[in-house]
Short mmCIF file of C-alpha atoms and ligand atoms in Angstrom, two decimals:
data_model
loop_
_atom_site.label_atom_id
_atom_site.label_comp_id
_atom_site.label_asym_id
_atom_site.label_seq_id
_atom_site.Cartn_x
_atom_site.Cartn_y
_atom_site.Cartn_z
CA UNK A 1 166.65 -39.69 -141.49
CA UNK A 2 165.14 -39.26 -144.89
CA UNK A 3 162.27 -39.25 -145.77
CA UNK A 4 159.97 -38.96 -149.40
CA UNK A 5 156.16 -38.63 -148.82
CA UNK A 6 153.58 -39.93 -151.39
CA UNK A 7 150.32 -38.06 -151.52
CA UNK A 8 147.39 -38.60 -153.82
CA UNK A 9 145.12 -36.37 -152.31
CA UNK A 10 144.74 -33.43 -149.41
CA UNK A 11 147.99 -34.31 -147.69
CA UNK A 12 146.59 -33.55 -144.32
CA UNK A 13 149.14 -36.53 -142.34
CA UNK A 14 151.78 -34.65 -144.44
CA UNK A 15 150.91 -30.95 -143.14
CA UNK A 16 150.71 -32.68 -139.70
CA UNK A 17 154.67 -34.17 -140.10
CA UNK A 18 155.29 -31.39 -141.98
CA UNK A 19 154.89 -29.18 -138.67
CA UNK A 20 156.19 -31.67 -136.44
CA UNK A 21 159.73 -31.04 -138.60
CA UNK A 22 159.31 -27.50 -138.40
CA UNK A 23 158.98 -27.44 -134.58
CA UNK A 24 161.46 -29.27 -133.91
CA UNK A 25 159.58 -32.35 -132.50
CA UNK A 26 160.63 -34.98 -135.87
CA UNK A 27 164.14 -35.44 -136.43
CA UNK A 28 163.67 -36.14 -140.33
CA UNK A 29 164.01 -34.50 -143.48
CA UNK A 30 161.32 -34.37 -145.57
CA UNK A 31 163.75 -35.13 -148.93
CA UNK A 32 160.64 -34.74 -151.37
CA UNK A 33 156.96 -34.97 -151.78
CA UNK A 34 155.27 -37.16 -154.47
CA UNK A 35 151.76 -37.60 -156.10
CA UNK A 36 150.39 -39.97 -158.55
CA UNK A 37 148.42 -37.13 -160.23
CA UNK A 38 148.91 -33.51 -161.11
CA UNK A 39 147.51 -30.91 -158.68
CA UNK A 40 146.70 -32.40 -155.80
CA UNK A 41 146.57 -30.12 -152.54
CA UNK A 42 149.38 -32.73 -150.85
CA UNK A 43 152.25 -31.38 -153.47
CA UNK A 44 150.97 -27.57 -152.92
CA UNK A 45 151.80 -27.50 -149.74
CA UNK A 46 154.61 -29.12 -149.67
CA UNK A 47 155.67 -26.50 -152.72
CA UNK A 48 154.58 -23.80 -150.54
CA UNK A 49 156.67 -25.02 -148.08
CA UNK A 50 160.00 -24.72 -150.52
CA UNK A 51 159.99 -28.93 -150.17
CA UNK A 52 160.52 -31.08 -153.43
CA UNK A 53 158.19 -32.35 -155.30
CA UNK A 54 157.68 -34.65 -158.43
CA UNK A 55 154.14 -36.04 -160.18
CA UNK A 56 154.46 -39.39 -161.59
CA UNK A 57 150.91 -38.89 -163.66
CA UNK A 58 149.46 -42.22 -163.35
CA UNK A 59 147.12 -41.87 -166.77
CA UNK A 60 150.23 -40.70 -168.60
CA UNK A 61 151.99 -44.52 -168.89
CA UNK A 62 150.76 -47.35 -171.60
CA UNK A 63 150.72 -49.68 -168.20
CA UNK A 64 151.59 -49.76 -164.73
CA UNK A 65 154.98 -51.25 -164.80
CA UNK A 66 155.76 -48.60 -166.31
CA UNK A 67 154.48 -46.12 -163.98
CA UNK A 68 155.96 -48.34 -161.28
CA UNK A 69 159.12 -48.15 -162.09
CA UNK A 70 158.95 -44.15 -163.73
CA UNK A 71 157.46 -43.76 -159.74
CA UNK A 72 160.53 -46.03 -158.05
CA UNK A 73 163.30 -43.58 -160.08
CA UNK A 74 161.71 -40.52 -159.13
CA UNK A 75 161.37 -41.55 -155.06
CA UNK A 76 164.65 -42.96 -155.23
CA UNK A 77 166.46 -39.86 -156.77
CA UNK A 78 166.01 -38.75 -153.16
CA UNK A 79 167.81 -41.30 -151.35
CA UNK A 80 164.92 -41.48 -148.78
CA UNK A 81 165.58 -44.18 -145.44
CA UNK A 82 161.49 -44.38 -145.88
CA UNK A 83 159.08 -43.73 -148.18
CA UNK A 84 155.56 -42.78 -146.39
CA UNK A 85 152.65 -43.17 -147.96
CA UNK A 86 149.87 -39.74 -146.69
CA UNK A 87 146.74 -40.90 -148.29
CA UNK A 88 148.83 -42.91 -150.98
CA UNK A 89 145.52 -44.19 -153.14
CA UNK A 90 147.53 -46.49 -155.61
CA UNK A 91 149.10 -49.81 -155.28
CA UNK A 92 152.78 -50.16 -156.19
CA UNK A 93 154.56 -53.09 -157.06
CA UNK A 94 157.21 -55.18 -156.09
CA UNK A 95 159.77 -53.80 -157.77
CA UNK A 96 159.28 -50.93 -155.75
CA UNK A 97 158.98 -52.83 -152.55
CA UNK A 98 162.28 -54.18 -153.95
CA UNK A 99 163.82 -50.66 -153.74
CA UNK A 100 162.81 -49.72 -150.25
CA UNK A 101 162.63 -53.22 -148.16
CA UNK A 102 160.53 -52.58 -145.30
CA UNK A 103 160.91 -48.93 -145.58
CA UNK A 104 157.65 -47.85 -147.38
CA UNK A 105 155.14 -46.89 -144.98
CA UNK A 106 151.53 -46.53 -144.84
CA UNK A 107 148.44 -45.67 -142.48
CA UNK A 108 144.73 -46.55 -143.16
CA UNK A 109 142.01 -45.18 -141.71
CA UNK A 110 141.07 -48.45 -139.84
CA UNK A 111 141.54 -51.18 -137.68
CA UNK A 112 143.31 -53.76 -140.24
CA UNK A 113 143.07 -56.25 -140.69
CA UNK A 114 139.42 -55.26 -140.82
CA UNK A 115 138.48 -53.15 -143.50
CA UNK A 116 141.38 -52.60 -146.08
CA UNK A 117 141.09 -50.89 -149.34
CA UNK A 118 139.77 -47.23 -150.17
CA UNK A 119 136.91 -47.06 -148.19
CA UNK A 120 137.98 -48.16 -144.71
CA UNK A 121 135.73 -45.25 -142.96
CA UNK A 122 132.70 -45.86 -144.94
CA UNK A 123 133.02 -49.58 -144.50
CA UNK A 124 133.44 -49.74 -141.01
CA UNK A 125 130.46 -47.37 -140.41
CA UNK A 126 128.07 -49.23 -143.06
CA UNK A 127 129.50 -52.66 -140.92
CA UNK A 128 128.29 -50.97 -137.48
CA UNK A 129 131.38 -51.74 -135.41
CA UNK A 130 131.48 -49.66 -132.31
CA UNK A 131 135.47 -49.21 -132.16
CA UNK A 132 137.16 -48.32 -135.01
CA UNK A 133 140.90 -46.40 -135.50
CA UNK A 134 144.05 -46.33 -137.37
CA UNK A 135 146.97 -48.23 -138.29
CA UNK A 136 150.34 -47.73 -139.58
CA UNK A 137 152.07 -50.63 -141.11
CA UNK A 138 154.73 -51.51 -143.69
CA UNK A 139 153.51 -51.99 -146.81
CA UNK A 140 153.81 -54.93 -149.22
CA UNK A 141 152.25 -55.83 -152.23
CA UNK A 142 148.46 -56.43 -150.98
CA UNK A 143 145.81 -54.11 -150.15
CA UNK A 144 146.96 -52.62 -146.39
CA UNK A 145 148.36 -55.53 -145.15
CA UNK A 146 151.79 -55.85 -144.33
CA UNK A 147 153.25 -55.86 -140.46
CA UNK A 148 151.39 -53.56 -138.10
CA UNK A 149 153.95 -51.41 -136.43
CA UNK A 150 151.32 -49.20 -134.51
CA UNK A 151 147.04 -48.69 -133.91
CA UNK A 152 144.87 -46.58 -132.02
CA UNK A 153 141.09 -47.04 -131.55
CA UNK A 154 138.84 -44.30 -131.86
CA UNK A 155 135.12 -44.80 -130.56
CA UNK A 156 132.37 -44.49 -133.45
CA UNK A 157 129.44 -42.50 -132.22
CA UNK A 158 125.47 -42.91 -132.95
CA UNK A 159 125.59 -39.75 -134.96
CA UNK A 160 128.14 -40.08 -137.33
CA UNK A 161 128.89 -40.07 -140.54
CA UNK A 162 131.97 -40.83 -142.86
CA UNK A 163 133.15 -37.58 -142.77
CA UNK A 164 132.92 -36.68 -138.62
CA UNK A 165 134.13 -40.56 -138.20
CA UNK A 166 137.25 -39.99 -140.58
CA UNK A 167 138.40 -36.61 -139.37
CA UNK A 168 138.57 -38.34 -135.59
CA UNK A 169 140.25 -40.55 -137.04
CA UNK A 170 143.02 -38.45 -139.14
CA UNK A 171 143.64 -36.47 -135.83
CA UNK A 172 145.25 -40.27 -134.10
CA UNK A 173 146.30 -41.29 -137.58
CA UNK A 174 148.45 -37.98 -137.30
CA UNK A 175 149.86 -38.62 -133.76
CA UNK A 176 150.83 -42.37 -134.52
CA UNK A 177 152.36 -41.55 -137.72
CA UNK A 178 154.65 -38.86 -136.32
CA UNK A 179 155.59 -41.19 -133.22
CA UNK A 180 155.85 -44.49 -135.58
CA UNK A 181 158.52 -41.78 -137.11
CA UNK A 182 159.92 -40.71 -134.37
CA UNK A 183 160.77 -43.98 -133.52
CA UNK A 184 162.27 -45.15 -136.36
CA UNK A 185 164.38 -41.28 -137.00
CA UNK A 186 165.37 -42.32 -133.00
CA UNK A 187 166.64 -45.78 -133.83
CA UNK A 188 168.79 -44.79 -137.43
CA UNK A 189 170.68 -42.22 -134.92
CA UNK A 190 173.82 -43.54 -134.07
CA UNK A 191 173.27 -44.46 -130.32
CA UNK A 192 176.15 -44.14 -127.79
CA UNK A 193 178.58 -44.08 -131.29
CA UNK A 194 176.66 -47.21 -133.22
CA UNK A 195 173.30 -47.10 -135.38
CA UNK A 196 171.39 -49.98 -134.76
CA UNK A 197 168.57 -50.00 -137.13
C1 LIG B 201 144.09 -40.94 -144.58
O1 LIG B 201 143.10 -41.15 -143.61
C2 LIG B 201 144.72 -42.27 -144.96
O2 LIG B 201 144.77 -43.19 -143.93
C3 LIG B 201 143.78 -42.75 -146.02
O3 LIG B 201 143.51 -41.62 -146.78
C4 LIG B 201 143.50 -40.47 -145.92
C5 LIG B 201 144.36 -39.39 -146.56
O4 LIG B 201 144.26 -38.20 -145.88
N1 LIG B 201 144.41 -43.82 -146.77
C6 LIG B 201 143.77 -44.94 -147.15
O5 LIG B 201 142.56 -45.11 -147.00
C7 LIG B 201 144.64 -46.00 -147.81
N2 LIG B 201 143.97 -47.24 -147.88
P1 LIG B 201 145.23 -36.97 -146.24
O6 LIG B 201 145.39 -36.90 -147.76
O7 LIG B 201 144.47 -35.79 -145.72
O8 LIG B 201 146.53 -37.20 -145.52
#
């Protein structure tokens, strides 16, 4: 199975399936890794790592169908089975969905459908909810919604703030990621002589 990543930031789900192909424990091929913006830390790592990358600068296109579609060539050039989204910050269109039906991927830092958008940590904290988590989900065209393949809860304690809440959080968002992938490399292997994804 491969596989393009989309970062926009730190990467850290990508380091995390990034090792998980390296020992052995992911089946997948990490084809490429792609950012919406020069320089972020997701694209030096994967560099560092001799992976792929590409930048599809965001601010650089009149308008963004443009940027959609410059971003659907340069994914697709890798013939990925999925696109993942590791801290993916932009929303792309349908013509992209077009391109990779149900196969674009995404995790958020929450317990959709409560709390969508960028600030799913902050927003559950400000809201005061006692159990918070992750999900991972296939992305359409709305702000993280899309069919829930997998969750985890992850208590919130009295003392915490965005950052301690979120980094819980990232270290389940990592584990459910890499099995949600796992499970999908598992089910595009040809089983007993026939693939049945
Ligand atoms: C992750 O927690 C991811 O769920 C979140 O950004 C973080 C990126 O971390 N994404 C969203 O909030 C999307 N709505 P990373 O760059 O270290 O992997």
């Amino acid at each position: 199975m491969r596989i393009v990543v989309l970062v926009s930031g730190t990467g850290s789900n990508l380091q995390a399936v990034m090792d998980a192909v390296e020992d052995g424990s992911l089946p997948v091929t990490i084809a490429a890794v792609g950012a919406d913006r020069p320089g972020t830390g997701g694209v030096r790592r994967a560099a560092a790592a001799g992976i792929e990358t590409f930048e599809v600068d965001f601010r650089a296109f009149a308008d963004r169908a443009a940027w959609n579609r410059a971003l659907t060539e340069a994914a697709a050039a890798h013939e990925p089975d999925y696109v993942v989204s590791s801290g993916f910050m932009r929303i792309l269109d349908q013509q992209f969905l077009d391109r990779f039906p149900d196969r674009y991927l995404n995790t958020h830092p929450a317990l959709l459908p409560s709390f969508p958008g960028a600030h799913g940590v902050r927003d559950a904290l400000a809201y005061g909810v006692k159990v918070t988590g992750c999900t991972v989900m296939i992305a359409d065209a709305g702000v993280d919604t899309g069919p829930i393949l997998a969750q985890a809860a992850v208590e919130v304690r009295p003392d915490d703030t965005e950052d301690s809440l979120h980094e819980r959080i990232k270290i389940e968002e990592r584990r459910l990621l890499i099995e949600t992938l796992q499970n999908l490399a598992a089910r595009l292997l040809p089983a007993s002589g026939t693939a049945d994804a």
